[in-house]
Amino acid sequence: MPVVIPGLIMLAVWGLAWTRERLGRGGRGTRWFGGVAVVLLLAPVAFTSIGTAFTPIERGERAAVQNLCASIPSDASVLIVERVTAERFTQVVRGTCGIPAAQVRRPRSRDTPSSGDVLRLIEGVRRAGRTPVLLAAEPGQLSGYGPPRHVIALDTRQDERSLVKPPDGTWRLVVNVWMSLP
């Protein structure tokens, strides 16, 4: 998407310059052309972004991720034991923090895995010579493995999600991540 919008703007400006040149040769319509051109360029932008243009989004997300990365030891392997946290943060921990991370497999009907599976994986991380780190959305999901520590407490806004039209509003996004070093 970052190339499409600037490309369309450049195409529109080129089209307006071409039209102005054609009108200038004929001597007619050049007086009103500037105003009409501005309206033609700005109306679609204003129409599609009016619901989101003046609402700040994603505030605090970068700092939250930096805090998460700073909280994880450099010799760690991260096990994410809760479904939503795993969906949101597995790649963040791998890509941004540069730390190995994995979701712990869980039964389809549950958001968390069995404690036996988690304990077995913790021991496997230790045998590999790394420090096990657990992440979850709530402290109770980690309390059986060690004292939980709140590492992300984010309350921000995000663009609404729609597959068939541009977003016309924002949604509140609350993200909590708890960490345990068993």
mmCIF file with all atom_site columns, C-alpha atoms in Angstrom:
data_model
loop_
_atom_site.group_PDB
_atom_site.id
_atom_site.type_symbol
_atom_site.label_atom_id
_atom_site.label_alt_id
_atom_site.label_comp_id
_atom_site.label_asym_id
_atom_site.label_entity_id
_atom_site.label_seq_id
_atom_site.pdbx_PDB_ins_code
_atom_site.Cartn_x
_atom_site.Cartn_y
_atom_site.Cartn_z
_atom_site.occupancy
_atom_site.B_iso_or_equiv
_atom_site.pdbx_formal_charge
_atom_site.auth_seq_id
_atom_site.auth_comp_id
_atom_site.auth_asym_id
_atom_site.auth_atom_id
_atom_site.pdbx_PDB_model_num
ATOM 1   C CA . MET A 1 1   ? 0.000   0.000   0.000   1.00 0.00 ? 1   MET A CA 1
ATOM 2   C CA . PRO A 1 2   ? 2.847   2.497   0.601   1.00 0.00 ? 2   PRO A CA 1
ATOM 3   C CA . VAL A 1 3   ? 3.573   2.663   -3.147  1.00 0.00 ? 3   VAL A CA 1
ATOM 4   C CA . VAL A 1 4   ? -0.021  2.735   -4.386  1.00 0.00 ? 4   VAL A CA 1
ATOM 5   C CA . ILE A 1 5   ? -1.215  5.984   -2.811  1.00 0.00 ? 5   ILE A CA 1
ATOM 6   C CA . PRO A 1 6   ? 1.842   8.111   -3.744  1.00 0.00 ? 6   PRO A CA 1
ATOM 7   C CA . GLY A 1 7   ? 1.710   6.577   -7.230  1.00 0.00 ? 7   GLY A CA 1
ATOM 8   C CA . LEU A 1 8   ? -1.928  7.565   -7.616  1.00 0.00 ? 8   LEU A CA 1
ATOM 9   C CA . ILE A 1 9   ? -1.179  11.080  -6.388  1.00 0.00 ? 9   ILE A CA 1
ATOM 10  C CA . MET A 1 10  ? 1.653   11.408  -8.910  1.00 0.00 ? 10  MET A CA 1
ATOM 11  C CA . LEU A 1 11  ? -0.634  10.149  -11.673 1.00 0.00 ? 11  LEU A CA 1
ATOM 12  C CA . ALA A 1 12  ? -3.317  12.674  -10.671 1.00 0.00 ? 12  ALA A CA 1
ATOM 13  C CA . VAL A 1 13  ? -0.818  15.561  -10.624 1.00 0.00 ? 13  VAL A CA 1
ATOM 14  C CA . TRP A 1 14  ? 0.491   14.495  -14.037 1.00 0.00 ? 14  TRP A CA 1
ATOM 15  C CA . GLY A 1 15  ? -3.080  14.335  -15.370 1.00 0.00 ? 15  GLY A CA 1
ATOM 16  C CA . LEU A 1 16  ? -3.857  17.795  -14.015 1.00 0.00 ? 16  LEU A CA 1
ATOM 17  C CA . ALA A 1 17  ? -0.664  19.241  -15.548 1.00 0.00 ? 17  ALA A CA 1
ATOM 18  C CA . TRP A 1 18  ? -1.538  17.635  -18.880 1.00 0.00 ? 18  TRP A CA 1
ATOM 19  C CA . THR A 1 19  ? -5.087  19.040  -18.707 1.00 0.00 ? 19  THR A CA 1
ATOM 20  C CA . ARG A 1 20  ? -3.819  22.517  -17.761 1.00 0.00 ? 20  ARG A CA 1
ATOM 21  C CA . GLU A 1 21  ? -1.455  22.491  -20.693 1.00 0.00 ? 21  GLU A CA 1
ATOM 22  C CA . ARG A 1 22  ? -4.294  21.552  -23.069 1.00 0.00 ? 22  ARG A CA 1
ATOM 23  C CA . LEU A 1 23  ? -6.592  24.229  -21.620 1.00 0.00 ? 23  LEU A CA 1
ATOM 24  C CA . GLY A 1 24  ? -3.841  26.845  -21.805 1.00 0.00 ? 24  GLY A CA 1
ATOM 25  C CA . ARG A 1 25  ? -3.438  26.283  -25.531 1.00 0.00 ? 25  ARG A CA 1
ATOM 26  C CA . GLY A 1 26  ? -7.101  26.920  -26.140 1.00 0.00 ? 26  GLY A CA 1
ATOM 27  C CA . GLY A 1 27  ? -7.206  29.937  -23.828 1.00 0.00 ? 27  GLY A CA 1
ATOM 28  C CA . ARG A 1 28  ? -10.374 28.858  -22.118 1.00 0.00 ? 28  ARG A CA 1
ATOM 29  C CA . GLY A 1 29  ? -11.010 27.531  -18.630 1.00 0.00 ? 29  GLY A CA 1
ATOM 30  C CA . THR A 1 30  ? -7.607  28.284  -17.131 1.00 0.00 ? 30  THR A CA 1
ATOM 31  C CA . ARG A 1 31  ? -9.077  30.758  -14.647 1.00 0.00 ? 31  ARG A CA 1
ATOM 32  C CA . TRP A 1 32  ? -11.085 28.148  -12.741 1.00 0.00 ? 32  TRP A CA 1
ATOM 33  C CA . PHE A 1 33  ? -8.735  25.279  -13.296 1.00 0.00 ? 33  PHE A CA 1
ATOM 34  C CA . GLY A 1 34  ? -6.689  25.781  -10.081 1.00 0.00 ? 34  GLY A CA 1
ATOM 35  C CA . GLY A 1 35  ? -9.718  25.633  -7.783  1.00 0.00 ? 35  GLY A CA 1
ATOM 36  C CA . VAL A 1 36  ? -11.238 22.665  -9.555  1.00 0.00 ? 36  VAL A CA 1
ATOM 37  C CA . ALA A 1 37  ? -7.876  20.859  -9.489  1.00 0.00 ? 37  ALA A CA 1
ATOM 38  C CA . VAL A 1 38  ? -7.508  21.317  -5.720  1.00 0.00 ? 38  VAL A CA 1
ATOM 39  C CA . VAL A 1 39  ? -11.042 20.021  -5.117  1.00 0.00 ? 39  VAL A CA 1
ATOM 40  C CA . LEU A 1 40  ? -10.444 17.021  -7.387  1.00 0.00 ? 40  LEU A CA 1
ATOM 41  C CA . LEU A 1 41  ? -7.228  16.129  -5.568  1.00 0.00 ? 41  LEU A CA 1
ATOM 42  C CA . LEU A 1 42  ? -8.398  16.698  -1.985  1.00 0.00 ? 42  LEU A CA 1
ATOM 43  C CA . ALA A 1 43  ? -12.021 15.525  -2.061  1.00 0.00 ? 43  ALA A CA 1
ATOM 44  C CA . PRO A 1 44  ? -11.270 11.776  -2.303  1.00 0.00 ? 44  PRO A CA 1
ATOM 45  C CA . VAL A 1 45  ? -8.620  12.007  0.431   1.00 0.00 ? 45  VAL A CA 1
ATOM 46  C CA . ALA A 1 46  ? -10.940 13.916  2.758   1.00 0.00 ? 46  ALA A CA 1
ATOM 47  C CA . PHE A 1 47  ? -13.852 11.602  2.010   1.00 0.00 ? 47  PHE A CA 1
ATOM 48  C CA . THR A 1 48  ? -11.965 8.369   2.741   1.00 0.00 ? 48  THR A CA 1
ATOM 49  C CA . SER A 1 49  ? -10.002 9.529   5.783   1.00 0.00 ? 49  SER A CA 1
ATOM 50  C CA . ILE A 1 50  ? -12.383 11.841  7.658   1.00 0.00 ? 50  ILE A CA 1
ATOM 51  C CA . GLY A 1 51  ? -13.171 9.173   10.298  1.00 0.00 ? 51  GLY A CA 1
ATOM 52  C CA . THR A 1 52  ? -9.529  8.487   11.110  1.00 0.00 ? 52  THR A CA 1
ATOM 53  C CA . ALA A 1 53  ? -7.555  11.560  10.068  1.00 0.00 ? 53  ALA A CA 1
ATOM 54  C CA . PHE A 1 54  ? -7.598  13.355  13.410  1.00 0.00 ? 54  PHE A CA 1
ATOM 55  C CA . THR A 1 55  ? -7.418  10.399  15.784  1.00 0.00 ? 55  THR A CA 1
ATOM 56  C CA . PRO A 1 56  ? -3.894  9.332   16.753  1.00 0.00 ? 56  PRO A CA 1
ATOM 57  C CA . ILE A 1 57  ? -3.328  5.590   16.472  1.00 0.00 ? 57  ILE A CA 1
ATOM 58  C CA . GLU A 1 58  ? -0.685  3.146   17.632  1.00 0.00 ? 58  GLU A CA 1
ATOM 59  C CA . ARG A 1 59  ? 0.634   5.473   20.349  1.00 0.00 ? 59  ARG A CA 1
ATOM 60  C CA . GLY A 1 60  ? 2.965   3.744   22.745  1.00 0.00 ? 60  GLY A CA 1
ATOM 61  C CA . GLU A 1 61  ? 3.363   0.551   20.710  1.00 0.00 ? 61  GLU A CA 1
ATOM 62  C CA . ARG A 1 62  ? 7.031   1.087   19.904  1.00 0.00 ? 62  ARG A CA 1
ATOM 63  C CA . ALA A 1 63  ? 7.912   1.857   23.529  1.00 0.00 ? 63  ALA A CA 1
ATOM 64  C CA . ALA A 1 64  ? 5.929   -1.183  24.697  1.00 0.00 ? 64  ALA A CA 1
ATOM 65  C CA . VAL A 1 65  ? 7.857   -3.483  22.356  1.00 0.00 ? 65  VAL A CA 1
ATOM 66  C CA . GLN A 1 66  ? 11.177  -1.912  23.376  1.00 0.00 ? 66  GLN A CA 1
ATOM 67  C CA . ASN A 1 67  ? 10.292  -2.516  27.036  1.00 0.00 ? 67  ASN A CA 1
ATOM 68  C CA . LEU A 1 68  ? 9.380   -6.122  26.264  1.00 0.00 ? 68  LEU A CA 1
ATOM 69  C CA . CYS A 1 69  ? 12.683  -6.699  24.443  1.00 0.00 ? 69  CYS A CA 1
ATOM 70  C CA . ALA A 1 70  ? 14.673  -5.088  27.281  1.00 0.00 ? 70  ALA A CA 1
ATOM 71  C CA . SER A 1 71  ? 12.917  -7.373  29.793  1.00 0.00 ? 71  SER A CA 1
ATOM 72  C CA . ILE A 1 72  ? 13.950  -10.605 28.069  1.00 0.00 ? 72  ILE A CA 1
ATOM 73  C CA . PRO A 1 73  ? 17.440  -11.942 28.884  1.00 0.00 ? 73  PRO A CA 1
ATOM 74  C CA . SER A 1 74  ? 19.737  -12.223 25.859  1.00 0.00 ? 74  SER A CA 1
ATOM 75  C CA . ASP A 1 75  ? 20.253  -15.973 26.400  1.00 0.00 ? 75  ASP A CA 1
ATOM 76  C CA . ALA A 1 76  ? 16.513  -16.663 26.613  1.00 0.00 ? 76  ALA A CA 1
ATOM 77  C CA . SER A 1 77  ? 14.167  -18.840 24.628  1.00 0.00 ? 77  SER A CA 1
ATOM 78  C CA . VAL A 1 78  ? 10.607  -17.546 24.922  1.00 0.00 ? 78  VAL A CA 1
ATOM 79  C CA . LEU A 1 79  ? 7.637   -19.874 25.315  1.00 0.00 ? 79  LEU A CA 1
ATOM 80  C CA . ILE A 1 80  ? 4.286   -18.153 24.829  1.00 0.00 ? 80  ILE A CA 1
ATOM 81  C CA . VAL A 1 81  ? 1.614   -20.054 26.730  1.00 0.00 ? 81  VAL A CA 1
ATOM 82  C CA . GLU A 1 82  ? -1.533  -18.111 25.837  1.00 0.00 ? 82  GLU A CA 1
ATOM 83  C CA . ARG A 1 83  ? -3.254  -18.078 22.436  1.00 0.00 ? 83  ARG A CA 1
ATOM 84  C CA . VAL A 1 84  ? -3.813  -14.342 21.755  1.00 0.00 ? 84  VAL A CA 1
ATOM 85  C CA . THR A 1 85  ? -0.418  -13.309 23.129  1.00 0.00 ? 85  THR A CA 1
ATOM 86  C CA . ALA A 1 86  ? 1.179   -15.971 20.927  1.00 0.00 ? 86  ALA A CA 1
ATOM 87  C CA . GLU A 1 87  ? -0.649  -14.700 17.836  1.00 0.00 ? 87  GLU A CA 1
ATOM 88  C CA . ARG A 1 88  ? 0.410   -11.107 18.521  1.00 0.00 ? 88  ARG A CA 1
ATOM 89  C CA . PHE A 1 89  ? 3.946   -11.498 19.855  1.00 0.00 ? 89  PHE A CA 1
ATOM 90  C CA . THR A 1 90  ? 5.699   -14.606 18.530  1.00 0.00 ? 90  THR A CA 1
ATOM 91  C CA . GLN A 1 91  ? 7.079   -12.794 15.493  1.00 0.00 ? 91  GLN A CA 1
ATOM 92  C CA . VAL A 1 92  ? 7.671   -9.582  17.470  1.00 0.00 ? 92  VAL A CA 1
ATOM 93  C CA . VAL A 1 93  ? 9.925   -11.447 19.914  1.00 0.00 ? 93  VAL A CA 1
ATOM 94  C CA . ARG A 1 94  ? 11.728  -13.233 17.074  1.00 0.00 ? 94  ARG A CA 1
ATOM 95  C CA . GLY A 1 95  ? 12.033  -10.348 14.638  1.00 0.00 ? 95  GLY A CA 1
ATOM 96  C CA . THR A 1 96  ? 12.314  -7.250  16.813  1.00 0.00 ? 96  THR A CA 1
ATOM 97  C CA . CYS A 1 97  ? 13.910  -8.648  19.961  1.00 0.00 ? 97  CYS A CA 1
ATOM 98  C CA . GLY A 1 98  ? 16.060  -11.196 18.132  1.00 0.00 ? 98  GLY A CA 1
ATOM 99  C CA . ILE A 1 99  ? 15.186  -13.932 20.639  1.00 0.00 ? 99  ILE A CA 1
ATOM 100 C CA . PRO A 1 100 ? 13.953  -17.445 19.750  1.00 0.00 ? 100 PRO A CA 1
ATOM 101 C CA . ALA A 1 101 ? 10.227  -17.738 20.485  1.00 0.00 ? 101 ALA A CA 1
ATOM 102 C CA . ALA A 1 102 ? 7.561   -20.404 20.101  1.00 0.00 ? 102 ALA A CA 1
ATOM 103 C CA . GLN A 1 103 ? 3.912   -20.910 20.872  1.00 0.00 ? 103 GLN A CA 1
ATOM 104 C CA . VAL A 1 104 ? 3.244   -23.777 23.226  1.00 0.00 ? 104 VAL A CA 1
ATOM 105 C CA . ARG A 1 105 ? 0.779   -26.177 21.597  1.00 0.00 ? 105 ARG A CA 1
ATOM 106 C CA . ARG A 1 106 ? -2.571  -26.310 23.353  1.00 0.00 ? 106 ARG A CA 1
ATOM 107 C CA . PRO A 1 107 ? -5.833  -28.227 22.933  1.00 0.00 ? 107 PRO A CA 1
ATOM 108 C CA . ARG A 1 108 ? -8.248  -26.579 20.481  1.00 0.00 ? 108 ARG A CA 1
ATOM 109 C CA . SER A 1 109 ? -10.802 -25.923 23.191  1.00 0.00 ? 109 SER A CA 1
ATOM 110 C CA . ARG A 1 110 ? -8.381  -24.070 25.530  1.00 0.00 ? 110 ARG A CA 1
ATOM 111 C CA . ASP A 1 111 ? -6.401  -20.832 25.455  1.00 0.00 ? 111 ASP A CA 1
ATOM 112 C CA . THR A 1 112 ? -3.511  -22.294 27.474  1.00 0.00 ? 112 THR A CA 1
ATOM 113 C CA . PRO A 1 113 ? -1.592  -25.593 27.314  1.00 0.00 ? 113 PRO A CA 1
ATOM 114 C CA . SER A 1 114 ? -1.377  -28.230 30.010  1.00 0.00 ? 114 SER A CA 1
ATOM 115 C CA . SER A 1 115 ? 1.105   -27.499 32.783  1.00 0.00 ? 115 SER A CA 1
ATOM 116 C CA . GLY A 1 116 ? 2.866   -30.801 32.049  1.00 0.00 ? 116 GLY A CA 1
ATOM 117 C CA . ASP A 1 117 ? 3.644   -29.659 28.489  1.00 0.00 ? 117 ASP A CA 1
ATOM 118 C CA . VAL A 1 118 ? 4.915   -26.304 29.711  1.00 0.00 ? 118 VAL A CA 1
ATOM 119 C CA . LEU A 1 119 ? 7.141   -27.874 32.386  1.00 0.00 ? 119 LEU A CA 1
ATOM 120 C CA . ARG A 1 120 ? 8.559   -30.355 29.840  1.00 0.00 ? 120 ARG A CA 1
ATOM 121 C CA . LEU A 1 121 ? 9.423   -27.492 27.446  1.00 0.00 ? 121 LEU A CA 1
ATOM 122 C CA . ILE A 1 122 ? 10.976  -25.422 30.241  1.00 0.00 ? 122 ILE A CA 1
ATOM 123 C CA . GLU A 1 123 ? 13.315  -28.327 31.010  1.00 0.00 ? 123 GLU A CA 1
ATOM 124 C CA . GLY A 1 124 ? 14.135  -28.704 27.311  1.00 0.00 ? 124 GLY A CA 1
ATOM 125 C CA . VAL A 1 125 ? 15.120  -25.024 27.114  1.00 0.00 ? 125 VAL A CA 1
ATOM 126 C CA . ARG A 1 126 ? 17.345  -25.434 30.183  1.00 0.00 ? 126 ARG A CA 1
ATOM 127 C CA . ARG A 1 127 ? 18.999  -28.560 28.737  1.00 0.00 ? 127 ARG A CA 1
ATOM 128 C CA . ALA A 1 128 ? 19.819  -26.508 25.626  1.00 0.00 ? 128 ALA A CA 1
ATOM 129 C CA . GLY A 1 129 ? 21.715  -24.065 27.870  1.00 0.00 ? 129 GLY A CA 1
ATOM 130 C CA . ARG A 1 130 ? 19.205  -21.240 27.514  1.00 0.00 ? 130 ARG A CA 1
ATOM 131 C CA . THR A 1 131 ? 17.035  -19.327 29.970  1.00 0.00 ? 131 THR A CA 1
ATOM 132 C CA . PRO A 1 132 ? 13.321  -20.165 29.694  1.00 0.00 ? 132 PRO A CA 1
ATOM 133 C CA . VAL A 1 133 ? 10.963  -17.167 29.600  1.00 0.00 ? 133 VAL A CA 1
ATOM 134 C CA . LEU A 1 134 ? 7.181   -17.521 29.590  1.00 0.00 ? 134 LEU A CA 1
ATOM 135 C CA . LEU A 1 135 ? 4.746   -14.926 28.238  1.00 0.00 ? 135 LEU A CA 1
ATOM 136 C CA . ALA A 1 136 ? 0.968   -14.761 28.672  1.00 0.00 ? 136 ALA A CA 1
ATOM 137 C CA . ALA A 1 137 ? -1.915  -12.283 28.816  1.00 0.00 ? 137 ALA A CA 1
ATOM 138 C CA . GLU A 1 138 ? -2.802  -12.698 32.490  1.00 0.00 ? 138 GLU A CA 1
ATOM 139 C CA . PRO A 1 139 ? -0.700  -13.290 35.599  1.00 0.00 ? 139 PRO A CA 1
ATOM 140 C CA . GLY A 1 140 ? -2.743  -16.343 36.585  1.00 0.00 ? 140 GLY A CA 1
ATOM 141 C CA . GLN A 1 141 ? -1.661  -18.099 33.389  1.00 0.00 ? 141 GLN A CA 1
ATOM 142 C CA . LEU A 1 142 ? 1.964   -17.949 34.629  1.00 0.00 ? 142 LEU A CA 1
ATOM 143 C CA . SER A 1 143 ? 1.706   -18.148 38.414  1.00 0.00 ? 143 SER A CA 1
ATOM 144 C CA . GLY A 1 144 ? 2.304   -21.912 38.464  1.00 0.00 ? 144 GLY A CA 1
ATOM 145 C CA . TYR A 1 145 ? 5.734   -21.472 36.881  1.00 0.00 ? 145 TYR A CA 1
ATOM 146 C CA . GLY A 1 146 ? 7.195   -18.512 38.763  1.00 0.00 ? 146 GLY A CA 1
ATOM 147 C CA . PRO A 1 147 ? 6.296   -14.978 39.817  1.00 0.00 ? 147 PRO A CA 1
ATOM 148 C CA . PRO A 1 148 ? 4.687   -13.076 36.934  1.00 0.00 ? 148 PRO A CA 1
ATOM 149 C CA . ARG A 1 149 ? 5.884   -9.574  36.019  1.00 0.00 ? 149 ARG A CA 1
ATOM 150 C CA . HIS A 1 150 ? 3.871   -7.084  33.951  1.00 0.00 ? 150 HIS A CA 1
ATOM 151 C CA . VAL A 1 151 ? 6.005   -6.154  30.918  1.00 0.00 ? 151 VAL A CA 1
ATOM 152 C CA . ILE A 1 152 ? 3.412   -4.568  28.583  1.00 0.00 ? 152 ILE A CA 1
ATOM 153 C CA . ALA A 1 153 ? 0.437   -2.480  29.673  1.00 0.00 ? 153 ALA A CA 1
ATOM 154 C CA . LEU A 1 154 ? -0.716  -0.753  26.483  1.00 0.00 ? 154 LEU A CA 1
ATOM 155 C CA . ASP A 1 155 ? -3.943  1.180   25.996  1.00 0.00 ? 155 ASP A CA 1
ATOM 156 C CA . THR A 1 156 ? -4.069  2.748   22.538  1.00 0.00 ? 156 THR A CA 1
ATOM 157 C CA . ARG A 1 157 ? -6.229  3.108   19.417  1.00 0.00 ? 157 ARG A CA 1
ATOM 158 C CA . GLN A 1 158 ? -6.021  1.344   16.074  1.00 0.00 ? 158 GLN A CA 1
ATOM 159 C CA . ASP A 1 159 ? -7.766  1.717   12.721  1.00 0.00 ? 159 ASP A CA 1
ATOM 160 C CA . GLU A 1 160 ? -10.838 -0.448  12.428  1.00 0.00 ? 160 GLU A CA 1
ATOM 161 C CA . ARG A 1 161 ? -10.448 -3.473  10.195  1.00 0.00 ? 161 ARG A CA 1
ATOM 162 C CA . SER A 1 162 ? -12.554 -3.852  7.086   1.00 0.00 ? 162 SER A CA 1
ATOM 163 C CA . LEU A 1 163 ? -11.928 -5.920  3.994   1.00 0.00 ? 163 LEU A CA 1
ATOM 164 C CA . VAL A 1 164 ? -14.447 -4.149  1.765   1.00 0.00 ? 164 VAL A CA 1
ATOM 165 C CA . LYS A 1 165 ? -14.011 -0.436  2.503   1.00 0.00 ? 165 LYS A CA 1
ATOM 166 C CA . PRO A 1 166 ? -11.494 1.985   4.009   1.00 0.00 ? 166 PRO A CA 1
ATOM 167 C CA . PRO A 1 167 ? -11.569 2.322   7.815   1.00 0.00 ? 167 PRO A CA 1
ATOM 168 C CA . ASP A 1 168 ? -13.906 5.080   8.955   1.00 0.00 ? 168 ASP A CA 1
ATOM 169 C CA . GLY A 1 169 ? -13.135 4.986   12.641  1.00 0.00 ? 169 GLY A CA 1
ATOM 170 C CA . THR A 1 170 ? -10.766 3.677   15.279  1.00 0.00 ? 170 THR A CA 1
ATOM 171 C CA . TRP A 1 171 ? -11.022 0.993   17.937  1.00 0.00 ? 171 TRP A CA 1
ATOM 172 C CA . ARG A 1 172 ? -9.570  0.864   21.410  1.00 0.00 ? 172 ARG A CA 1
ATOM 173 C CA . LEU A 1 173 ? -6.760  -1.656  21.768  1.00 0.00 ? 173 LEU A CA 1
ATOM 174 C CA . VAL A 1 174 ? -5.712  -2.881  25.208  1.00 0.00 ? 174 VAL A CA 1
ATOM 175 C CA . VAL A 1 175 ? -2.739  -5.242  25.377  1.00 0.00 ? 175 VAL A CA 1
ATOM 176 C CA . ASN A 1 176 ? -1.303  -6.772  28.533  1.00 0.00 ? 176 ASN A CA 1
ATOM 177 C CA . VAL A 1 177 ? 1.668   -9.103  28.526  1.00 0.00 ? 177 VAL A CA 1
ATOM 178 C CA . TRP A 1 178 ? 2.977   -10.823 31.625  1.00 0.00 ? 178 TRP A CA 1
ATOM 179 C CA . MET A 1 179 ? 6.359   -12.536 31.856  1.00 0.00 ? 179 MET A CA 1
ATOM 180 C CA . SER A 1 180 ? 7.730   -15.225 34.117  1.00 0.00 ? 180 SER A CA 1
ATOM 181 C CA . LEU A 1 181 ? 11.254  -16.538 34.518  1.00 0.00 ? 181 LEU A CA 1
ATOM 182 C CA . PRO A 1 182 ? 10.690  -20.069 35.892  1.00 0.00 ? 182 PRO A CA 1
#
